[in-house]
PDB file of N, CA and C in Angstrom:
ATOM      1  N   MET P   1     -69.315   2.271 -14.496  1.00  0.00           N
ATOM      2  CA  MET P   1     -70.448   2.367 -13.671  1.00  0.00           C
ATOM      3  C   MET P   1     -69.470   1.830 -12.495  1.00  0.00           C
ATOM      4  N   ILE P   2     -68.509   0.685 -12.354  1.00  0.00           N
ATOM      5  CA  ILE P   2     -68.211  -0.023 -11.616  1.00  0.00           C
ATOM      6  C   ILE P   2     -66.967   1.047 -10.442  1.00  0.00           C
ATOM      7  N   ILE P   3     -66.679   1.909 -12.029  1.00  0.00           N
ATOM      8  CA  ILE P   3     -65.480   2.562 -11.490  1.00  0.00           C
ATOM      9  C   ILE P   3     -65.825   3.807 -11.017  1.00  0.00           C
ATOM     10  N   THR P   4     -67.443   4.192 -10.557  1.00  0.00           N
ATOM     11  CA  THR P   4     -67.983   5.426  -9.931  1.00  0.00           C
ATOM     12  C   THR P   4     -68.377   4.984  -8.575  1.00  0.00           C
ATOM     13  N   LYS P   5     -68.445   3.691  -8.551  1.00  0.00           N
ATOM     14  CA  LYS P   5     -69.031   2.993  -6.954  1.00  0.00           C
ATOM     15  C   LYS P   5     -67.615   3.294  -6.839  1.00  0.00           C
ATOM     16  N   VAL P   6     -66.703   2.686  -7.342  1.00  0.00           N
ATOM     17  CA  VAL P   6     -65.379   2.338  -6.408  1.00  0.00           C
ATOM     18  C   VAL P   6     -64.733   3.658  -6.379  1.00  0.00           C
ATOM     19  N   LEU P   7     -64.822   4.855  -7.104  1.00  0.00           N
ATOM     20  CA  LEU P   7     -64.239   6.338  -6.388  1.00  0.00           C
ATOM     21  C   LEU P   7     -64.891   6.879  -5.568  1.00  0.00           C
ATOM     22  N   GLY P   8     -66.665   6.820  -5.582  1.00  0.00           N
ATOM     23  CA  GLY P   8     -67.420   7.335  -4.511  1.00  0.00           C
ATOM     24  C   GLY P   8     -66.974   6.121  -3.128  1.00  0.00           C
ATOM     25  N   LEU P   9     -66.628   4.726  -3.285  1.00  0.00           N
ATOM     26  CA  LEU P   9     -66.015   4.678  -1.897  1.00  0.00           C
ATOM     27  C   LEU P   9     -65.294   4.939  -1.255  1.00  0.00           C
ATOM     28  N   THR P  10     -63.906   4.815  -2.163  1.00  0.00           N
ATOM     29  CA  THR P  10     -62.800   5.483  -1.838  1.00  0.00           C
ATOM     30  C   THR P  10     -62.764   7.028  -1.245  1.00  0.00           C
ATOM     31  N   SER P  11     -63.917   7.882  -1.999  1.00  0.00           N
ATOM     32  CA  SER P  11     -64.059   9.019  -1.543  1.00  0.00           C
ATOM     33  C   SER P  11     -64.308   8.982   0.074  1.00  0.00           C
ATOM     34  N   ALA P  12     -65.506   8.069   0.308  1.00  0.00           N
ATOM     35  CA  ALA P  12     -65.792   8.251   1.804  1.00  0.00           C
ATOM     36  C   ALA P  12     -64.782   7.644   2.604  1.00  0.00           C
ATOM     37  N   ILE P  13     -64.329   6.646   2.400  1.00  0.00           N
ATOM     38  CA  ILE P  13     -62.983   6.111   2.870  1.00  0.00           C
ATOM     39  C   ILE P  13     -61.834   6.791   3.234  1.00  0.00           C
ATOM     40  N   THR P  14     -61.388   7.685   2.333  1.00  0.00           N
ATOM     41  CA  THR P  14     -60.142   8.836   2.078  1.00  0.00           C
ATOM     42  C   THR P  14     -60.369  10.207   1.268  1.00  0.00           C
ATOM     43  N   LYS P  15     -59.223  11.375   1.311  1.00  0.00           N
ATOM     44  CA  LYS P  15     -59.105  12.098   0.158  1.00  0.00           C
ATOM     45  C   LYS P  15     -58.338  12.230  -0.175  1.00  0.00           C
ATOM     46  N   SER P  16     -57.152  11.073  -0.475  1.00  0.00           N
ATOM     47  CA  SER P  16     -56.136  11.319  -1.177  1.00  0.00           C
ATOM     48  C   SER P  16     -56.189  11.183  -2.437  1.00  0.00           C
ATOM     49  N   LYS P  17     -55.868  11.396  -3.179  1.00  0.00           N
ATOM     50  CA  LYS P  17     -56.303  11.517  -4.548  1.00  0.00           C
ATOM     51  C   LYS P  17     -55.074  10.597  -5.364  1.00  0.00           C
ATOM     52  N   LYS P  18     -54.065   9.798  -4.510  1.00  0.00           N
ATOM     53  CA  LYS P  18     -53.067   8.617  -4.811  1.00  0.00           C
ATOM     54  C   LYS P  18     -53.233   7.800  -4.738  1.00  0.00           C
ATOM     55  N   ALA P  19     -54.413   7.523  -3.839  1.00  0.00           N
ATOM     56  CA  ALA P  19     -55.455   6.376  -3.256  1.00  0.00           C
ATOM     57  C   ALA P  19     -56.418   6.092  -4.585  1.00  0.00           C
ATOM     58  N   LYS P  20     -56.905   7.082  -4.417  1.00  0.00           N
ATOM     59  CA  LYS P  20     -58.260   6.825  -5.841  1.00  0.00           C
ATOM     60  C   LYS P  20     -57.562   6.288  -7.163  1.00  0.00           C
ATOM     61  N   ILE P  21     -56.204   7.419  -7.467  1.00  0.00           N
ATOM     62  CA  ILE P  21     -55.675   7.227  -9.036  1.00  0.00           C
ATOM     63  C   ILE P  21     -55.099   5.321  -8.415  1.00  0.00           C
ATOM     64  N   ALA P  22     -54.819   4.613  -7.821  1.00  0.00           N
ATOM     65  CA  ALA P  22     -54.063   4.231  -7.311  1.00  0.00           C
ATOM     66  C   ALA P  22     -55.422   2.725  -7.316  1.00  0.00           C
ATOM     67  N   ILE P  23     -56.338   2.645  -7.291  1.00  0.00           N
ATOM     68  CA  ILE P  23     -57.777   1.848  -7.023  1.00  0.00           C
ATOM     69  C   ILE P  23     -58.123   1.819  -8.249  1.00  0.00           C
ATOM     70  N   LEU P  24     -58.061   3.037  -9.228  1.00  0.00           N
ATOM     71  CA  LEU P  24     -58.365   2.955 -10.574  1.00  0.00           C
ATOM     72  C   LEU P  24     -57.803   2.989 -11.718  1.00  0.00           C
ATOM     73  N   GLY P  25     -56.134   2.373 -11.277  1.00  0.00           N
ATOM     74  CA  GLY P  25     -55.242   2.061 -11.668  1.00  0.00           C
ATOM     75  C   GLY P  25     -55.503   0.509 -11.653  1.00  0.00           C
ATOM     76  N   LEU P  26     -55.488   0.314 -10.793  1.00  0.00           N
ATOM     77  CA  LEU P  26     -55.689  -1.344 -10.561  1.00  0.00           C
ATOM     78  C   LEU P  26     -57.141  -2.161 -11.115  1.00  0.00           C
ATOM     79  N   GLU P  27     -58.076  -1.127 -11.206  1.00  0.00           N
ATOM     80  CA  GLU P  27     -58.969  -1.403 -11.847  1.00  0.00           C
ATOM     81  C   GLU P  27     -59.121  -2.155 -13.150  1.00  0.00           C
ATOM     82  N   MET P  28     -58.567  -0.671 -14.024  1.00  0.00           N
ATOM     83  CA  MET P  28     -58.299  -0.745 -15.211  1.00  0.00           C
ATOM     84  C   MET P  28     -57.479  -2.061 -15.234  1.00  0.00           C
ATOM     85  N   ALA P  29     -56.286  -2.290 -14.665  1.00  0.00           N
ATOM     86  CA  ALA P  29     -55.593  -3.670 -14.674  1.00  0.00           C
ATOM     87  C   ALA P  29     -56.287  -4.877 -14.824  1.00  0.00           C
ATOM     88  N   VAL P  30     -57.571  -4.941 -13.939  1.00  0.00           N
ATOM     89  CA  VAL P  30     -58.514  -6.080 -13.819  1.00  0.00           C
ATOM     90  C   VAL P  30     -58.904  -6.221 -15.065  1.00  0.00           C
ATOM     91  N   LEU P  31     -59.387  -4.510 -15.126  1.00  0.00           N
ATOM     92  CA  LEU P  31     -60.584  -5.156 -16.636  1.00  0.00           C
ATOM     93  C   LEU P  31     -59.867  -5.376 -18.041  1.00  0.00           C
ATOM     94  N   GLY P  32     -58.564  -4.590 -17.958  1.00  0.00           N
ATOM     95  CA  GLY P  32     -57.769  -5.489 -19.326  1.00  0.00           C
ATOM     96  C   GLY P  32     -57.498  -6.477 -19.138  1.00  0.00           C
ATOM     97  N   TYR P  33     -56.930  -7.571 -18.114  1.00  0.00           N
ATOM     98  CA  TYR P  33     -56.587  -8.689 -18.231  1.00  0.00           C
ATOM     99  C   TYR P  33     -58.132 -10.047 -18.418  1.00  0.00           C
ATOM    100  N   ALA P  34     -59.565  -9.367 -18.205  1.00  0.00           N
ATOM    101  CA  ALA P  34     -60.212  -9.781 -18.698  1.00  0.00           C
ATOM    102  C   ALA P  34     -60.774  -9.698 -19.946  1.00  0.00           C
ATOM    103  N   LEU P  35     -60.400  -8.786 -20.659  1.00  0.00           N
ATOM    104  CA  LEU P  35     -60.420  -8.696 -22.157  1.00  0.00           C
ATOM    105  C   LEU P  35     -59.598  -9.318 -22.928  1.00  0.00           C
ATOM    106  N   TYR P  36     -58.202  -9.527 -22.114  1.00  0.00           N
ATOM    107  CA  TYR P  36     -57.328 -10.616 -22.764  1.00  0.00           C
ATOM    108  C   TYR P  36     -57.880 -12.272 -23.145  1.00  0.00           C
ATOM    109  N   GLN P  37     -58.279 -12.382 -22.094  1.00  0.00           N
ATOM    110  CA  GLN P  37     -58.810 -13.861 -21.192  1.00  0.00           C
ATOM    111  C   GLN P  37     -59.964 -13.794 -22.248  1.00  0.00           C
ATOM    112  N   GLN P  38     -61.012 -12.747 -22.271  1.00  0.00           N
ATOM    113  CA  GLN P  38     -62.165 -13.108 -23.087  1.00  0.00           C
ATOM    114  C   GLN P  38     -61.175 -12.859 -24.602  1.00  0.00           C
ATOM    115  N   ASN P  39     -60.316 -12.697 -25.551  1.00  0.00           N
ATOM    116  CA  ASN P  39     -60.077 -12.751 -26.149  1.00  0.00           C
ATOM    117  C   ASN P  39     -59.569 -13.785 -26.666  1.00  0.00           C
ATOM    118  N   ARG P  40     -58.810 -14.073 -25.947  1.00  0.00           N
ATOM    119  CA  ARG P  40     -57.788 -15.387 -25.921  1.00  0.00           C
ATOM    120  C   ARG P  40     -59.173 -16.661 -26.211  1.00  0.00           C
ATOM    121  N   GLU P  41     -60.479 -16.737 -25.628  1.00  0.00           N
ATOM    122  CA  GLU P  41     -61.200 -17.886 -25.407  1.00  0.00           C
ATOM    123  C   GLU P  41     -61.831 -17.974 -26.641  1.00  0.00           C
ATOM    124  N   LYS P  42     -61.873 -16.901 -26.982  1.00  0.00           N
ATOM    125  CA  LYS P  42     -62.780 -16.793 -28.286  1.00  0.00           C
ATOM    126  C   LYS P  42     -62.173 -17.269 -29.524  1.00  0.00           C
ATOM    127  N   LYS P  43     -60.403 -16.651 -29.926  1.00  0.00           N
ATOM    128  CA  LYS P  43     -59.818 -17.099 -30.343  1.00  0.00           C
ATOM    129  C   LYS P  43     -59.872 -18.701 -30.708  1.00  0.00           C
ATOM    130  N   ASN P  44     -59.550 -19.818 -29.519  1.00  0.00           N
ATOM    131  CA  ASN P  44     -58.969 -20.632 -29.156  1.00  0.00           C
ATOM    132  C   ASN P  44     -60.699 -21.388 -30.241  1.00  0.00           C
ATOM    133  N   LYS P  45     -61.848 -20.816 -29.756  1.00  0.00           N
ATOM    134  CA  LYS P  45     -62.758 -21.537 -30.048  1.00  0.00           C
ATOM    135  C   LYS P  45     -62.888 -21.212 -31.782  1.00  0.00           C
ATOM    136  N   ARG P  46     -62.262 -20.374 -32.294  1.00  0.00           N
ATOM    137  CA  ARG P  46     -62.229 -20.540 -33.392  1.00  0.00           C
ATOM    138  C   ARG P  46     -61.302 -21.184 -34.250  1.00  0.00           C
ATOM    139  N   LEU P  47     -60.172 -21.201 -33.366  1.00  0.00           N
ATOM    140  CA  LEU P  47     -59.424 -22.909 -34.156  1.00  0.00           C
ATOM    141  C   LEU P  47     -59.722 -24.120 -33.811  1.00  0.00           C
ATOM    142  N   LYS P  48     -60.771 -24.524 -32.812  1.00  0.00           N
ATOM    143  CA  LYS P  48     -61.115 -25.632 -32.574  1.00  0.00           C
ATOM    144  C   LYS P  48     -62.402 -26.472 -33.779  1.00  0.00           C
ATOM    145  N   SER P  49     -62.434 -25.226 -34.444  1.00  0.00           N
ATOM    146  CA  SER P  49     -64.047 -24.710 -35.650  1.00  0.00           C
ATOM    147  C   SER P  49     -63.289 -25.664 -36.590  1.00  0.00           C
TER     148      SER P  49
END
């Protein structure tokens, strides 16, 4: 859902497929980092219990 909004915005700005792929890769990296942080927090909560 966020990806389609970002890709729609980039297609309005540029027609370059490389730019679209770069932005998509950046967004995937951010989502991957968020998942990593979330899993780490869950693990810490379990250790404290």
